[in-house]
PDB file of C-alpha atoms in Angstrom:
ATOM      1  CA  UNK A   6       0.000   0.000   0.000  1.00 30.00           C
ATOM      2  CA  UNK A   7       1.376   3.424  -0.910  1.00 34.00           C
ATOM      3  CA  UNK A   8       1.714   6.213   1.619  1.00 31.00           C
ATOM      4  CA  UNK A   9      -1.498   8.225   1.744  1.00 34.00           C
ATOM      5  CA  UNK A  10      -1.526  11.967   1.192  1.00 33.00           C
ATOM      6  CA  UNK A  11      -3.966  14.435   2.675  1.00 31.00           C
ATOM      7  CA  UNK A  12      -7.483  14.015   1.297  1.00 33.00           C
ATOM      8  CA  UNK A  13      -7.571  15.143  -2.322  1.00 36.00           C
ATOM      9  CA  UNK A  14     -11.232  14.506  -3.053  1.00 35.00           C
ATOM     10  CA  UNK A  15     -13.514  17.193  -1.666  1.00 31.00           C
ATOM     11  CA  UNK A  16     -17.292  17.030  -1.831  1.00 31.00           C
ATOM     12  CA  UNK A  17     -18.686  18.924  -4.805  1.00 31.00           C
ATOM     13  CA  UNK A  18     -15.522  20.865  -5.626  1.00 29.00           C
ATOM     14  CA  UNK A  19     -12.761  20.808  -8.217  1.00 30.00           C
ATOM     15  CA  UNK A  20      -9.355  20.336  -6.630  1.00 30.00           C
ATOM     16  CA  UNK A  21      -5.799  19.881  -7.799  1.00 29.00           C
ATOM     17  CA  UNK A  22      -4.493  16.442  -6.939  1.00 31.00           C
ATOM     18  CA  UNK A  23      -1.059  15.972  -5.346  1.00 31.00           C
ATOM     19  CA  UNK A  24       1.814  14.550  -7.360  1.00 29.00           C
ATOM     20  CA  UNK A  25       2.815  11.137  -6.069  1.00 30.00           C
ATOM     21  CA  UNK A  26       6.173   9.475  -6.588  1.00 31.00           C
ATOM     22  CA  UNK A  27       6.162   6.665  -9.209  1.00 36.00           C
ATOM     23  CA  UNK A  28       5.454   3.243  -7.752  1.00 38.00           C
ATOM     24  CA  UNK A  29       6.122  -0.214  -9.132  1.00 43.00           C
ATOM     25  CA  UNK A  30       3.104  -1.855 -10.721  1.00 46.00           C
ATOM     26  CA  UNK A  31       1.389  -4.542  -8.657  1.00 62.00           C
ATOM     27  CA  UNK A  32      -1.996  -6.171  -8.325  1.00 88.00           C
ATOM     28  CA  UNK A  33      -5.015  -4.496  -6.753  1.00 93.00           C
ATOM     29  CA  UNK A  34      -4.926  -4.719  -2.940  1.00 94.00           C
ATOM     30  CA  UNK A  35      -7.584  -4.047  -0.325  1.00 95.00           C
ATOM     31  CA  UNK A  36      -8.381  -4.008   3.379  1.00 96.00           C
ATOM     32  CA  UNK A  37     -11.895  -4.400   4.786  1.00 97.00           C
ATOM     33  CA  UNK A  38     -15.077  -3.797   2.806  1.00 97.00           C
ATOM     34  CA  UNK A  39     -13.921  -0.863   0.667  1.00 97.00           C
ATOM     35  CA  UNK A  40     -14.530  -1.469  -3.055  1.00 97.00           C
ATOM     36  CA  UNK A  41     -14.597   0.388  -6.346  1.00 97.00           C
ATOM     37  CA  UNK A  42     -18.112  -0.306  -7.608  1.00 97.00           C
ATOM     38  CA  UNK A  43     -17.409   1.167 -11.052  1.00 96.00           C
ATOM     39  CA  UNK A  44     -14.666   2.783 -13.110  1.00 97.00           C
ATOM     40  CA  UNK A  45     -15.824   4.261 -16.428  1.00 96.00           C
ATOM     41  CA  UNK A  46     -13.868   6.127 -19.123  1.00 97.00           C
ATOM     42  CA  UNK A  47     -15.279   8.621 -21.623  1.00 97.00           C
ATOM     43  CA  UNK A  48     -13.924   6.155 -24.195  1.00 96.00           C
ATOM     44  CA  UNK A  49     -11.662   3.114 -24.093  1.00 96.00           C
ATOM     45  CA  UNK A  50      -9.369   3.898 -27.064  1.00 98.00           C
ATOM     46  CA  UNK A  51      -7.623   7.236 -27.677  1.00 98.00           C
ATOM     47  CA  UNK A  52      -6.034   7.778 -31.093  1.00 98.00           C
ATOM     48  CA  UNK A  53      -3.639  10.694 -30.654  1.00 97.00           C
ATOM     49  CA  UNK A  54      -2.088  12.725 -33.475  1.00 97.00           C
ATOM     50  CA  UNK A  55       0.884  15.095 -33.320  1.00 95.00           C
ATOM     51  CA  UNK A  56      -0.561  18.409 -32.183  1.00 91.00           C
ATOM     52  CA  UNK A  57      -4.023  18.154 -30.624  1.00 92.00           C
ATOM     53  CA  UNK A  58      -4.309  17.136 -26.975  1.00 93.00           C
ATOM     54  CA  UNK A  59      -7.073  14.785 -25.861  1.00 94.00           C
ATOM     55  CA  UNK A  60      -8.877  14.667 -22.526  1.00 96.00           C
ATOM     56  CA  UNK A  61      -9.406  11.433 -20.631  1.00 97.00           C
ATOM     57  CA  UNK A  62     -12.286  11.536 -18.149  1.00 97.00           C
ATOM     58  CA  UNK A  63     -12.462   8.750 -15.580  1.00 97.00           C
ATOM     59  CA  UNK A  64     -15.557   8.378 -13.385  1.00 97.00           C
ATOM     60  CA  UNK A  65     -14.660   6.262 -10.342  1.00 98.00           C
ATOM     61  CA  UNK A  66     -17.174   5.281  -7.652  1.00 98.00           C
ATOM     62  CA  UNK A  67     -16.084   3.706  -4.363  1.00 98.00           C
ATOM     63  CA  UNK A  68     -18.100   2.357  -1.424  1.00 97.00           C
ATOM     64  CA  UNK A  69     -17.526   1.427   2.220  1.00 98.00           C
ATOM     65  CA  UNK A  70     -19.989   0.737   5.024  1.00 97.00           C
ATOM     66  CA  UNK A  71     -18.405   3.391   7.251  1.00 97.00           C
ATOM     67  CA  UNK A  72     -18.519   6.033   4.523  1.00 98.00           C
ATOM     68  CA  UNK A  73     -15.801   7.269   2.189  1.00 98.00           C
ATOM     69  CA  UNK A  74     -13.023   9.645   3.179  1.00 97.00           C
ATOM     70  CA  UNK A  75     -11.691  10.156  -0.343  1.00 97.00           C
ATOM     71  CA  UNK A  76     -10.332   8.774  -3.610  1.00 97.00           C
ATOM     72  CA  UNK A  77      -6.662   9.705  -3.717  1.00 96.00           C
ATOM     73  CA  UNK A  78      -3.648   9.751  -6.024  1.00 95.00           C
ATOM     74  CA  UNK A  79      -5.443   9.312  -9.352  1.00 96.00           C
ATOM     75  CA  UNK A  80      -3.097   8.862 -12.306  1.00 96.00           C
ATOM     76  CA  UNK A  81      -2.635   7.148 -15.660  1.00 97.00           C
ATOM     77  CA  UNK A  82       0.416   4.925 -16.213  1.00 96.00           C
ATOM     78  CA  UNK A  83       1.611   3.933 -19.690  1.00 95.00           C
ATOM     79  CA  UNK A  84       3.093   0.637 -20.845  1.00 89.00           C
ATOM     80  CA  UNK A  85       6.584   2.174 -20.460  1.00 92.00           C
ATOM     81  CA  UNK A  86       5.717   3.518 -16.974  1.00 92.00           C
ATOM     82  CA  UNK A  87       5.187   7.131 -18.030  1.00 91.00           C
ATOM     83  CA  UNK A  88       2.911   8.739 -15.430  1.00 93.00           C
ATOM     84  CA  UNK A  89       0.277  11.410 -16.051  1.00 95.00           C
ATOM     85  CA  UNK A  90      -1.428  12.777 -12.950  1.00 94.00           C
ATOM     86  CA  UNK A  91      -5.022  13.909 -12.810  1.00 92.00           C
ATOM     87  CA  UNK A  92      -5.047  17.696 -12.851  1.00 88.00           C
ATOM     88  CA  UNK A  93      -8.490  18.036 -11.219  1.00 87.00           C
ATOM     89  CA  UNK A  94     -11.480  16.104  -9.939  1.00 93.00           C
ATOM     90  CA  UNK A  95     -15.166  16.740  -9.338  1.00 96.00           C
ATOM     91  CA  UNK A  96     -16.361  14.636  -6.394  1.00 97.00           C
ATOM     92  CA  UNK A  97     -19.806  14.016  -4.934  1.00 97.00           C
ATOM     93  CA  UNK A  98     -21.379  11.699  -2.346  1.00 97.00           C
ATOM     94  CA  UNK A  99     -24.377  10.001  -4.020  1.00 97.00           C
ATOM     95  CA  UNK A 100     -25.156   8.130  -0.769  1.00 97.00           C
ATOM     96  CA  UNK A 101     -23.769   8.221   2.799  1.00 97.00           C
ATOM     97  CA  UNK A 102     -21.517   5.251   1.993  1.00 98.00           C
ATOM     98  CA  UNK A 103     -20.323   6.115  -1.537  1.00 98.00           C
ATOM     99  CA  UNK A 104     -18.152   8.692  -3.267  1.00 98.00           C
ATOM    100  CA  UNK A 105     -17.983   9.375  -7.008  1.00 98.00           C
ATOM    101  CA  UNK A 106     -15.121  11.341  -8.547  1.00 98.00           C
ATOM    102  CA  UNK A 107     -14.650  12.350 -12.171  1.00 98.00           C
ATOM    103  CA  UNK A 108     -10.918  12.756 -12.801  1.00 98.00           C
ATOM    104  CA  UNK A 109      -9.491  14.661 -15.762  1.00 97.00           C
ATOM    105  CA  UNK A 110      -6.247  13.870 -17.570  1.00 96.00           C
ATOM    106  CA  UNK A 111      -4.604  15.325 -20.674  1.00 95.00           C
ATOM    107  CA  UNK A 112      -2.853  13.263 -23.355  1.00 95.00           C
ATOM    108  CA  UNK A 113      -0.638  15.776 -25.134  1.00 93.00           C
ATOM    109  CA  UNK A 114       1.896  14.855 -27.860  1.00 91.00           C
ATOM    110  CA  UNK A 115       3.397  18.350 -28.032  1.00 85.00           C
ATOM    111  CA  UNK A 116       4.102  19.626 -24.505  1.00 79.00           C
ATOM    112  CA  UNK A 117       7.894  19.563 -24.579  1.00 77.00           C
ATOM    113  CA  UNK A 118       8.204  18.320 -20.982  1.00 79.00           C
ATOM    114  CA  UNK A 119       7.971  15.088 -18.968  1.00 77.00           C
ATOM    115  CA  UNK A 120       4.266  14.721 -19.770  1.00 79.00           C
ATOM    116  CA  UNK A 121       4.918  14.854 -23.538  1.00 87.00           C
ATOM    117  CA  UNK A 122       3.852  11.556 -25.142  1.00 93.00           C
ATOM    118  CA  UNK A 123       6.621   9.377 -26.603  1.00 93.00           C
ATOM    119  CA  UNK A 124       6.344   6.568 -29.159  1.00 96.00           C
ATOM    120  CA  UNK A 125       7.299   4.024 -26.509  1.00 95.00           C
ATOM    121  CA  UNK A 126       4.210   5.029 -24.512  1.00 95.00           C
ATOM    122  CA  UNK A 127       1.727   3.725 -27.105  1.00 97.00           C
ATOM    123  CA  UNK A 128      -0.325   0.719 -26.026  1.00 97.00           C
ATOM    124  CA  UNK A 129      -2.178  -0.225 -22.855  1.00 97.00           C
ATOM    125  CA  UNK A 130      -2.454   2.367 -20.083  1.00 97.00           C
ATOM    126  CA  UNK A 131      -3.914   1.765 -16.630  1.00 96.00           C
ATOM    127  CA  UNK A 132      -5.790   4.013 -14.235  1.00 97.00           C
ATOM    128  CA  UNK A 133      -4.679   3.841 -10.606  1.00 97.00           C
ATOM    129  CA  UNK A 134      -6.160   5.399  -7.470  1.00 97.00           C
ATOM    130  CA  UNK A 135      -6.744   4.591  -3.813  1.00 97.00           C
ATOM    131  CA  UNK A 136     -10.175   4.632  -2.177  1.00 98.00           C
ATOM    132  CA  UNK A 137      -9.889   5.350   1.567  1.00 98.00           C
ATOM    133  CA  UNK A 138     -12.789   4.834   3.978  1.00 98.00           C
ATOM    134  CA  UNK A 139     -13.555   6.674   7.214  1.00 97.00           C
ATOM    135  CA  UNK A 140     -12.662   3.554   9.217  1.00 97.00           C
ATOM    136  CA  UNK A 141      -9.270   3.448   7.373  1.00 96.00           C
ATOM    137  CA  UNK A 142     -10.199   0.496   5.188  1.00 97.00           C
ATOM    138  CA  UNK A 143      -8.952   0.970   1.625  1.00 97.00           C
ATOM    139  CA  UNK A 144      -8.915  -0.360  -1.921  1.00 97.00           C
ATOM    140  CA  UNK A 145      -5.750   0.243  -3.961  1.00 97.00           C
ATOM    141  CA  UNK A 146      -6.670   0.077  -7.671  1.00 96.00           C
ATOM    142  CA  UNK A 147      -3.555  -0.746  -9.696  1.00 93.00           C
ATOM    143  CA  UNK A 148      -4.157  -2.985 -12.713  1.00 89.00           C
ATOM    144  CA  UNK A 149      -7.835  -3.669 -13.389  1.00 87.00           C
ATOM    145  CA  UNK A 150      -8.894  -0.415 -15.151  1.00 94.00           C
ATOM    146  CA  UNK A 151      -7.286  -0.033 -18.586  1.00 96.00           C
ATOM    147  CA  UNK A 152      -7.469   2.029 -21.770  1.00 97.00           C
ATOM    148  CA  UNK A 153      -5.670   1.948 -25.118  1.00 98.00           C
ATOM    149  CA  UNK A 154      -3.609   4.964 -26.226  1.00 98.00           C
ATOM    150  CA  UNK A 155      -2.543   4.677 -29.870  1.00 98.00           C
ATOM    151  CA  UNK A 156      -0.580   6.625 -32.453  1.00 98.00           C
ATOM    152  CA  UNK A 157      -2.984   8.047 -35.026  1.00 98.00           C
ATOM    153  CA  UNK A 158      -2.590   6.593 -38.532  1.00 98.00           C
ATOM    154  CA  UNK A 159      -3.608   8.412 -41.711  1.00 98.00           C
ATOM    155  CA  UNK A 160      -4.136   7.247 -45.291  1.00 98.00           C
ATOM    156  CA  UNK A 161      -3.779   9.740 -48.127  1.00 97.00           C
ATOM    157  CA  UNK A 162      -6.677  10.091 -50.566  1.00 97.00           C
ATOM    158  CA  UNK A 163      -6.817   7.109 -52.918  1.00 97.00           C
ATOM    159  CA  UNK A 164      -5.735   7.768 -56.507  1.00 98.00           C
ATOM    160  CA  UNK A 165      -6.889   5.403 -59.266  1.00 97.00           C
ATOM    161  CA  UNK A 166      -6.265   5.800 -62.976  1.00 96.00           C
ATOM    162  CA  UNK A 167      -6.528   6.184 -65.829  1.00 96.00           C
ATOM    163  CA  UNK A 168      -9.993   7.746 -65.658  1.00 94.00           C
ATOM    164  CA  UNK A 169     -12.160   6.740 -67.410  1.00 94.00           C
ATOM    165  CA  UNK A 170     -10.837   3.261 -68.123  1.00 96.00           C
ATOM    166  CA  UNK A 171     -11.852   0.616 -70.646  1.00 97.00           C
ATOM    167  CA  UNK A 172     -13.426  -2.551 -69.288  1.00 96.00           C
ATOM    168  CA  UNK A 173     -10.775  -5.245 -68.901  1.00 96.00           C
ATOM    169  CA  UNK A 174      -7.919  -2.735 -68.907  1.00 97.00           C
ATOM    170  CA  UNK A 175      -5.411  -2.312 -66.097  1.00 97.00           C
ATOM    171  CA  UNK A 176      -6.100   0.261 -63.400  1.00 98.00           C
ATOM    172  CA  UNK A 177      -3.299   1.583 -61.171  1.00 98.00           C
ATOM    173  CA  UNK A 178      -4.230   2.445 -57.578  1.00 98.00           C
ATOM    174  CA  UNK A 179      -1.887   4.373 -55.273  1.00 98.00           C
ATOM    175  CA  UNK A 180      -1.898   5.718 -51.727  1.00 98.00           C
ATOM    176  CA  UNK A 181       0.310   6.431 -48.723  1.00 98.00           C
ATOM    177  CA  UNK A 182       0.182   5.388 -45.064  1.00 98.00           C
ATOM    178  CA  UNK A 183       1.626   7.532 -42.270  1.00 98.00           C
ATOM    179  CA  UNK A 184       1.270   7.606 -38.494  1.00 98.00           C
ATOM    180  CA  UNK A 185       1.952  10.064 -35.718  1.00 98.00           C
ATOM    181  CA  UNK A 186       5.542  10.169 -34.499  1.00 97.00           C
ATOM    182  CA  UNK A 187       5.240  11.525 -30.957  1.00 95.00           C
ATOM    183  CA  UNK A 188       9.027  11.873 -30.669  1.00 94.00           C
ATOM    184  CA  UNK A 189       9.247  14.386 -33.527  1.00 94.00           C
ATOM    185  CA  UNK A 190       5.656  15.712 -33.568  1.00 93.00           C
ATOM    186  CA  UNK A 191       5.243  14.921 -37.261  1.00 96.00           C
ATOM    187  CA  UNK A 192       3.542  12.243 -39.350  1.00 97.00           C
ATOM    188  CA  UNK A 193       6.051   9.681 -40.596  1.00 98.00           C
ATOM    189  CA  UNK A 194       5.910   6.864 -43.138  1.00 98.00           C
ATOM    190  CA  UNK A 195       4.426   3.658 -41.744  1.00 98.00           C
ATOM    191  CA  UNK A 196       6.372   0.963 -43.564  1.00 98.00           C
ATOM    192  CA  UNK A 197       5.717  -2.767 -43.790  1.00 97.00           C
ATOM    193  CA  UNK A 198       1.980  -2.636 -43.025  1.00 97.00           C
ATOM    194  CA  UNK A 199      -0.557  -4.772 -44.885  1.00 98.00           C
ATOM    195  CA  UNK A 200      -3.286  -2.464 -46.183  1.00 98.00           C
ATOM    196  CA  UNK A 201      -6.520  -3.597 -47.822  1.00 98.00           C
ATOM    197  CA  UNK A 202      -7.529  -2.274 -51.229  1.00 98.00           C
ATOM    198  CA  UNK A 203     -11.326  -2.179 -51.291  1.00 98.00           C
ATOM    199  CA  UNK A 204     -13.905  -1.646 -54.028  1.00 98.00           C
ATOM    200  CA  UNK A 205     -17.542  -0.532 -53.946  1.00 98.00           C
ATOM    201  CA  UNK A 206     -19.528  -1.019 -57.133  1.00 98.00           C
ATOM    202  CA  UNK A 207     -21.570   1.998 -58.244  1.00 97.00           C
ATOM    203  CA  UNK A 208     -25.126   1.852 -56.909  1.00 97.00           C
ATOM    204  CA  UNK A 209     -24.148  -0.218 -53.849  1.00 97.00           C
ATOM    205  CA  UNK A 210     -23.082   0.714 -50.311  1.00 96.00           C
ATOM    206  CA  UNK A 211     -20.719  -2.104 -49.347  1.00 97.00           C
ATOM    207  CA  UNK A 212     -16.954  -2.217 -49.838  1.00 98.00           C
ATOM    208  CA  UNK A 213     -15.244  -5.542 -50.580  1.00 98.00           C
ATOM    209  CA  UNK A 214     -11.542  -6.224 -50.101  1.00 98.00           C
ATOM    210  CA  UNK A 215      -9.935  -7.020 -53.458  1.00 98.00           C
ATOM    211  CA  UNK A 216      -6.346  -7.551 -52.289  1.00 98.00           C
ATOM    212  CA  UNK A 217      -3.850  -6.511 -49.621  1.00 98.00           C
ATOM    213  CA  UNK A 218      -0.722  -4.495 -50.348  1.00 98.00           C
ATOM    214  CA  UNK A 219       2.302  -3.915 -48.093  1.00 98.00           C
ATOM    215  CA  UNK A 220       3.449  -0.320 -47.658  1.00 98.00           C
ATOM    216  CA  UNK A 221       7.028   0.296 -48.803  1.00 98.00           C
ATOM    217  CA  UNK A 222       9.829   1.982 -46.856  1.00 98.00           C
ATOM    218  CA  UNK A 223       8.272   5.378 -47.565  1.00 98.00           C
ATOM    219  CA  UNK A 224       4.785   4.242 -46.592  1.00 98.00           C
ATOM    220  CA  UNK A 225       3.705   4.254 -50.251  1.00 98.00           C
ATOM    221  CA  UNK A 226       1.068   1.893 -51.656  1.00 98.00           C
ATOM    222  CA  UNK A 227       0.829   0.916 -55.308  1.00 98.00           C
ATOM    223  CA  UNK A 228      -0.865  -1.915 -57.174  1.00 98.00           C
ATOM    224  CA  UNK A 229      -2.718  -2.733 -60.395  1.00 98.00           C
ATOM    225  CA  UNK A 230      -6.138  -4.318 -60.820  1.00 98.00           C
ATOM    226  CA  UNK A 231      -8.349  -5.220 -63.741  1.00 97.00           C
ATOM    227  CA  UNK A 232     -11.179  -2.754 -64.325  1.00 97.00           C
ATOM    228  CA  UNK A 233     -14.441  -4.686 -64.512  1.00 96.00           C
ATOM    229  CA  UNK A 234     -17.106  -2.236 -63.326  1.00 97.00           C
ATOM    230  CA  UNK A 235     -17.587   1.413 -62.391  1.00 98.00           C
ATOM    231  CA  UNK A 236     -17.213   2.162 -58.708  1.00 98.00           C
ATOM    232  CA  UNK A 237     -15.064   3.569 -55.919  1.00 98.00           C
ATOM    233  CA  UNK A 238     -11.644   2.352 -54.797  1.00 98.00           C
ATOM    234  CA  UNK A 239     -10.181   3.012 -51.352  1.00 98.00           C
ATOM    235  CA  UNK A 240      -7.437   1.890 -48.950  1.00 98.00           C
ATOM    236  CA  UNK A 241      -8.187   0.660 -45.425  1.00 98.00           C
ATOM    237  CA  UNK A 242      -5.766  -0.351 -42.641  1.00 98.00           C
ATOM    238  CA  UNK A 243      -6.645  -2.124 -39.410  1.00 98.00           C
ATOM    239  CA  UNK A 244      -5.518  -1.079 -35.952  1.00 98.00           C
ATOM    240  CA  UNK A 245      -2.747  -2.689 -33.928  1.00 97.00           C
ATOM    241  CA  UNK A 246      -1.984  -2.552 -30.214  1.00 97.00           C
ATOM    242  CA  UNK A 247      -0.068   0.721 -30.710  1.00 98.00           C
ATOM    243  CA  UNK A 248      -1.461   2.301 -33.907  1.00 98.00           C
ATOM    244  CA  UNK A 249      -4.988   3.227 -34.970  1.00 98.00           C
ATOM    245  CA  UNK A 250      -6.690   1.975 -38.085  1.00 98.00           C
ATOM    246  CA  UNK A 251      -7.303   4.348 -40.994  1.00 98.00           C
ATOM    247  CA  UNK A 252      -9.595   4.641 -43.998  1.00 98.00           C
ATOM    248  CA  UNK A 253      -8.715   6.713 -47.060  1.00 98.00           C
ATOM    249  CA  UNK A 254     -11.115   8.831 -49.065  1.00 98.00           C
ATOM    250  CA  UNK A 255     -12.083   6.860 -52.137  1.00 98.00           C
ATOM    251  CA  UNK A 256     -11.608   7.571 -55.835  1.00 98.00           C
ATOM    252  CA  UNK A 257     -14.521   6.835 -58.174  1.00 97.00           C
ATOM    253  CA  UNK A 258     -13.616   5.451 -61.595  1.00 98.00           C
ATOM    254  CA  UNK A 259     -15.971   5.048 -64.549  1.00 97.00           C
ATOM    255  CA  UNK A 260     -15.512   1.914 -66.652  1.00 97.00           C
ATOM    256  CA  UNK A 261     -16.573   2.209 -70.303  1.00 94.00           C
TER     257      UNK A 261
END
């Protein structure tokens, strides 16, 4: 159990939370009947680019038969142990035995300080906090509340040509895949990724994958297909544990 600070959660107010020293990750621990009854995030996956910060809201509710003293030390910890502290919390007491706090965090790729996101930080993050009861029971939340923080991927607008094209002729389709580089605050080529080339026939609403193409060292995509019908071509990449998926704007080609 970590050393407790003075109560940081105050009924119905917004307060700055104290900065706690980094602690080694370990399993949730508890004493007595204190529990977190719910921990909810405003979303579970955050795809972060190179310049725009995103806000993570965490609503945590804790309960103890003696009543709650506070929910302390809220922070987010990345897969490489980068720590971001909650900068404020709004706390209420829905019942005599419960406390609910909404904590606010900022994910910022362009701060220029310790809290600046780095590429090594992409992946699974965990929310940690300690619920302390009036009878000194506690629940130390360490590993069970998780979110995904990913580098934002982008696909350039699909280009297909020639336009128009004769039926049965070859059609060349190109594109480019990049992703956010949090170390340099720029979008960089995402090489070696399998990207789906999809086609939607005119008059329909469903895309079908025609083939997959691997992005080259510069993130470029290029392939040829046989033109058989008018419709729209686009590129689509799937997400990984550290990088978001992406869908390119399509290019409509008329087949004559």
